Backbone as numpy.savetxt, mean C-alpha at the origin, in Angstrom:
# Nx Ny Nz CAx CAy CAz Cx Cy Cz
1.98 24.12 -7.16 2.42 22.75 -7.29 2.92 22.28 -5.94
2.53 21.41 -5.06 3.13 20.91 -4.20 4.52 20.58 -4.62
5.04 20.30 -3.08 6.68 20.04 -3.16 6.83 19.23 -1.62
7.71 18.42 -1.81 7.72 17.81 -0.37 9.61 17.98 -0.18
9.55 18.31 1.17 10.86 18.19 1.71 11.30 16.72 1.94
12.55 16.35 1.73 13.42 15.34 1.91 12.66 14.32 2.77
12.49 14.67 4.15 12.13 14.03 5.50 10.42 13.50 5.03
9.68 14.43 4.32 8.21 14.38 3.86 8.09 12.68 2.79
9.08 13.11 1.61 9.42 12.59 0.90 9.27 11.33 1.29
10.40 10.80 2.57 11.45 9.83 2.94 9.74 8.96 3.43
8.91 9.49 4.45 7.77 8.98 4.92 6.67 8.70 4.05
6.68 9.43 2.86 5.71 8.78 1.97 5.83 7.94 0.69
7.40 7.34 0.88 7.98 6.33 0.18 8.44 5.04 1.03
8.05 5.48 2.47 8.66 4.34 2.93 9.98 3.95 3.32
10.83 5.03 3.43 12.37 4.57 3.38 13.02 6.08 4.13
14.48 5.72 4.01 14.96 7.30 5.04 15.01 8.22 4.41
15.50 8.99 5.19 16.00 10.54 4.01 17.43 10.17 3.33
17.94 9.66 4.35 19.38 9.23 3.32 18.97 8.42 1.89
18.24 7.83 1.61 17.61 7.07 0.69 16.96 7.96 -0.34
16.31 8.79 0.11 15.54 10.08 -1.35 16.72 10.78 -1.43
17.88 11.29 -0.78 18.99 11.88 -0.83 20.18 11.16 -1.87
20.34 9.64 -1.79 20.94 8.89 -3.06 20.31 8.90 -4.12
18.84 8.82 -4.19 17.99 8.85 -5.25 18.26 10.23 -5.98
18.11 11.56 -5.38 18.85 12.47 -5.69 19.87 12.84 -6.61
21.21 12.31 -5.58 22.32 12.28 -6.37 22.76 11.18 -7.23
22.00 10.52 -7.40 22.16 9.58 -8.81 21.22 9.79 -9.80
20.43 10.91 -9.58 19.72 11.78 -10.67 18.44 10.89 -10.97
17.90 9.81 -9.81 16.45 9.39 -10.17 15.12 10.18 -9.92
15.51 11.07 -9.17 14.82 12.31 -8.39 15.22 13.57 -8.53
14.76 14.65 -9.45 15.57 16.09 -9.09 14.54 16.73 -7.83
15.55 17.71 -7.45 15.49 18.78 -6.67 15.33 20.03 -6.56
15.02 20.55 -5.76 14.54 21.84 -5.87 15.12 22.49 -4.45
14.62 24.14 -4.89 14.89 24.61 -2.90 13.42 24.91 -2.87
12.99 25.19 -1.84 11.95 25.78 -1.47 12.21 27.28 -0.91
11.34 27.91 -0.77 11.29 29.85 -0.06 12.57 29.52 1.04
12.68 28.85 1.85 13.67 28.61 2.93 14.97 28.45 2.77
14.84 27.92 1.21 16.35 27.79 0.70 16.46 25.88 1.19
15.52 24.93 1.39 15.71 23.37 1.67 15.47 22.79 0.62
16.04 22.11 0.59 15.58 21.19 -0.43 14.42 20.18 -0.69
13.88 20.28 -1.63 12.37 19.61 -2.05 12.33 18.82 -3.45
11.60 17.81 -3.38 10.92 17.03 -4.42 9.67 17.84 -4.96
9.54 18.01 -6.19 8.22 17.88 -6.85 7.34 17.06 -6.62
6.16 17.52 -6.25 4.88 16.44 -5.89 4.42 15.17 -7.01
4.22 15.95 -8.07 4.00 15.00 -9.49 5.17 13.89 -9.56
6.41 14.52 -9.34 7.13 13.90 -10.06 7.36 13.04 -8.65
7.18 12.64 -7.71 7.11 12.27 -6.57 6.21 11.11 -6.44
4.62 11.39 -6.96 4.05 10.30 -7.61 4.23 9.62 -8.21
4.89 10.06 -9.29 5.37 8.95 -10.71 5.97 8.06 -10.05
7.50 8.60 -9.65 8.44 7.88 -8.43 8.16 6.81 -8.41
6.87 7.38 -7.01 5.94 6.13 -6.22 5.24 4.89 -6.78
5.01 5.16 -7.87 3.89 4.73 -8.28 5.05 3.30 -9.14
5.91 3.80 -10.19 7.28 3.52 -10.93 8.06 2.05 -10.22
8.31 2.66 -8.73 8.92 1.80 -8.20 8.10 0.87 -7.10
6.73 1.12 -7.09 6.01 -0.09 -6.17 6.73 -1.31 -6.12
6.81 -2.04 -5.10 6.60 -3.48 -5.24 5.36 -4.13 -5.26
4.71 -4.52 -5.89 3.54 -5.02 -6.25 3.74 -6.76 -6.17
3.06 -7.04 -5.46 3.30 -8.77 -4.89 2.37 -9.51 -5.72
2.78 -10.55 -6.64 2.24 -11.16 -8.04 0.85 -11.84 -7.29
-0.26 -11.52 -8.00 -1.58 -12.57 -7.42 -1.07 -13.99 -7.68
-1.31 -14.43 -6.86 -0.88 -15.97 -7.04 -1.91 -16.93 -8.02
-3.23 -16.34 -7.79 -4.21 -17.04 -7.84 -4.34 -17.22 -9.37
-3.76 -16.61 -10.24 -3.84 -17.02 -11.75 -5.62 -16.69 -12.04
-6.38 -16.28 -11.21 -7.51 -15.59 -11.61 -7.82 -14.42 -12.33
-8.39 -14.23 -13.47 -8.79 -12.88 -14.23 -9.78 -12.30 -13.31
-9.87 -10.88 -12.36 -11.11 -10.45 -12.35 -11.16 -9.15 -12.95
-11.99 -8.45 -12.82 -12.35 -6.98 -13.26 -12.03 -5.89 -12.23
-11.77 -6.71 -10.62 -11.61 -5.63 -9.58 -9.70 -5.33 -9.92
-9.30 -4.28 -9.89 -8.13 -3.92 -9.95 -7.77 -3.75 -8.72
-7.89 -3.96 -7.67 -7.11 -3.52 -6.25 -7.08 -4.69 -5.80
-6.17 -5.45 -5.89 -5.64 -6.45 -5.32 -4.78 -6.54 -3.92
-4.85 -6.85 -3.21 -3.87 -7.29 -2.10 -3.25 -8.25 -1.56
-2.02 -8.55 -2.12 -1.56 -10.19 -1.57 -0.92 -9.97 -0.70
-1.03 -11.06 0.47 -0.80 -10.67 1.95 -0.67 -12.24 2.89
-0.35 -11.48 3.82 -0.86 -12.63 4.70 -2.06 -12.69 6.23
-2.31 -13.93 6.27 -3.60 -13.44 6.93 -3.14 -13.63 8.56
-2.80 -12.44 9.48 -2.51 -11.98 10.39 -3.18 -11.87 12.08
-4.98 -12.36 11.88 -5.94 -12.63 12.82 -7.32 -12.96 12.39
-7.43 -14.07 12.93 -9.21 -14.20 12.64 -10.01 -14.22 13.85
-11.28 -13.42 14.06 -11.88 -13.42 15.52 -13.16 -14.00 14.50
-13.99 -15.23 15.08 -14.65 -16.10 14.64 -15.90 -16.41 15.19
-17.18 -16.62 15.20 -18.33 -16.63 16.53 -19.23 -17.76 15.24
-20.08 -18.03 15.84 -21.01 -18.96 15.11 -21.30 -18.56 13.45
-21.35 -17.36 13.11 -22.31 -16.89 12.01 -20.67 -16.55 11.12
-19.96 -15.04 11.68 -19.51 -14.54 10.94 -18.36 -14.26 11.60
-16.91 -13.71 10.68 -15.91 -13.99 11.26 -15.40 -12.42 10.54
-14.48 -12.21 11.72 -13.33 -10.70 10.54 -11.79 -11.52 11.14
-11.51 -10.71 9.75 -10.13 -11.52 8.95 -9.37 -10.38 9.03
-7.97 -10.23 9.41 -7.16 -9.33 9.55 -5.86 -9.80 8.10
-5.71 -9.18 7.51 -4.23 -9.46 6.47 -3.40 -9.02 6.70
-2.04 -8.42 6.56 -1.26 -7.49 5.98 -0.76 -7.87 5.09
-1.26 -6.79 4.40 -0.63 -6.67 2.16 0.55 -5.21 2.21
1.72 -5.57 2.68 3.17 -4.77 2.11 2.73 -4.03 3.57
3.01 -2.70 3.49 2.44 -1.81 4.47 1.31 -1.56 5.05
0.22 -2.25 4.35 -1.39 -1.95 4.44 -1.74 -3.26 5.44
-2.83 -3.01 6.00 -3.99 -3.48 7.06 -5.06 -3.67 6.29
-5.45 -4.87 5.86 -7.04 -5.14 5.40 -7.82 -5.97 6.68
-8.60 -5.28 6.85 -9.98 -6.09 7.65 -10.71 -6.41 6.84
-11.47 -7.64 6.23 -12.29 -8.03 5.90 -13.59 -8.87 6.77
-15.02 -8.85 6.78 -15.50 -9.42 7.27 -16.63 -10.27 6.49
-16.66 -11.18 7.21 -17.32 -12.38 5.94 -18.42 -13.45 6.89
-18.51 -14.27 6.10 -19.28 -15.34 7.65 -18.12 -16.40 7.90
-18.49 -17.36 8.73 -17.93 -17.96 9.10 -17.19 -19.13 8.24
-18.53 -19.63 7.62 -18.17 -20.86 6.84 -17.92 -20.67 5.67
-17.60 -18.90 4.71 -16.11 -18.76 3.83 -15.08 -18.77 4.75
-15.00 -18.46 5.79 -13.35 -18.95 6.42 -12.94 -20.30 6.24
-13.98 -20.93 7.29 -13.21 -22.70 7.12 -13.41 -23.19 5.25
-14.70 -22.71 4.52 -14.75 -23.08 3.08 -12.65 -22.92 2.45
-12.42 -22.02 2.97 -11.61 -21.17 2.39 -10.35 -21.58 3.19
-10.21 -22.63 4.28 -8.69 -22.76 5.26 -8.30 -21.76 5.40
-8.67 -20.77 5.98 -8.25 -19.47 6.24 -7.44 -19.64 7.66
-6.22 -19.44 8.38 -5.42 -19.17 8.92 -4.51 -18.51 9.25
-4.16 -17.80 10.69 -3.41 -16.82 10.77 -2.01 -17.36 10.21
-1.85 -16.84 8.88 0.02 -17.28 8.31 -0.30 -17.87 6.66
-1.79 -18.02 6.67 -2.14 -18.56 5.39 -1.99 -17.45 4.37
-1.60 -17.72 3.33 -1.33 -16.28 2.04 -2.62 -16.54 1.51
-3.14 -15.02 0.85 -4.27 -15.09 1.02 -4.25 -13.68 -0.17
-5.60 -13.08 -0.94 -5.46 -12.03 -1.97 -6.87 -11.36 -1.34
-6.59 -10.19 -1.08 -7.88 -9.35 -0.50 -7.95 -8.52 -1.83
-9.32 -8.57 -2.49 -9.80 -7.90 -3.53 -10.31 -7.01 -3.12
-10.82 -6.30 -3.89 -11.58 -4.85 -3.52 -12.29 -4.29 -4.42
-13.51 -4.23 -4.53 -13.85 -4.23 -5.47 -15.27 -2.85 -5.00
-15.20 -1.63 -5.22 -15.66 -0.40 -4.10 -16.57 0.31 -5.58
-17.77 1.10 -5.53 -18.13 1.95 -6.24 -17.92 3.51 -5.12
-17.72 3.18 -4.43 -17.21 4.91 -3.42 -16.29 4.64 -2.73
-15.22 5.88 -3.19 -13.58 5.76 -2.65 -14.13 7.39 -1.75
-13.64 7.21 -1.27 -13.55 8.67 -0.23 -12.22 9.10 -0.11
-11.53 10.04 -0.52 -10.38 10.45 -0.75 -10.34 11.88 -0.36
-9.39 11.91 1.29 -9.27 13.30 1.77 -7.76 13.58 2.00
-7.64 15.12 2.07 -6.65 15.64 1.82 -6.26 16.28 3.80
-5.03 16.10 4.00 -4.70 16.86 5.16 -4.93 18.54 5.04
C-alpha cells in the first residue's frame, strides 16, 4: 500500500506540511510511522482526502454536456495568425492549452482575463506512474 510522508503529502494537496499536520491532529487524516519510524499518510485514504475536499469552480455556463472534465478558468494568452489561434487558461492549479482556429476565438470574445470553461472530452488518457 503506498504511504506518503507529511512533506509528500503537503505537495500533492497543495498546501504545507503544517497544514496535513493540523489535518492530523484534528483527526481528518490518520497517521502512521513508516520503517524509519516518520510519519505517513495512507495513499487511499490520501485520495479520498483529495478528491473530498477539491475546490471545484461551478460551470457557469448552465450547459448539460456528457464530457465530465470541465475546467473553469481564466483565459491567460492567446497567440493568433490568420487561420488558427492557441488559447492558454488557468483552471485552479492546471494549465490548459487549447488550440482552435481563429474565428472560434473572435466568434467566442475570447480575451486574455475573459472566464472561460475548457472541456475535455478524450477517448485516450495516458496515465504514468513515477
Amino acid at each position: 500500500m503506498p504511504r506518503f510522508r507529511f512533506a509528500e503529502a503537503a505537495k500533492l494537496l497543495g498546501v504545507s506540511d503544517d497544514t496535513v499536520r493540523r489535518w492530523v491532529d484534528a483527526g481528518e487524516l490518520s497517521s502512521g510511522l513508516d520503517a524509519s519510524g516518520r510519519k505517513v499518510v495512507d495513499g487511499a485514504e490520501l485520495a479520498e482526502f483529495a478528491r473530498s475536499h477539491a475546490n471545484e469552480v461551478p460551470d457557469p455556463s448552465g450547459i448539460g454536456r456528457s464530457a465530465r472534465n470541465r475546467f473553469v478558468g481564466l483565459v491567460t494568452s492567446i497567440v493568433i495568425d490568420k487561420v488558427m489561434a492557441q488559447v492558454e487558461m488557468q483552471c485552479g492549479p492546471h494549465r490548459i492549452v487549447s488550440l482552435m482556429s481563429a474565428e472560434a476565438v473572435r466568434e467566442l470574445g475570447l480575451e486574455p482575463g475573459s472566464l472561460a470553461v475548457a472541456v475535455v472530452k478524450a477517448t485516450t488518457v495516458m496515465v504514468e506512474t513515477p
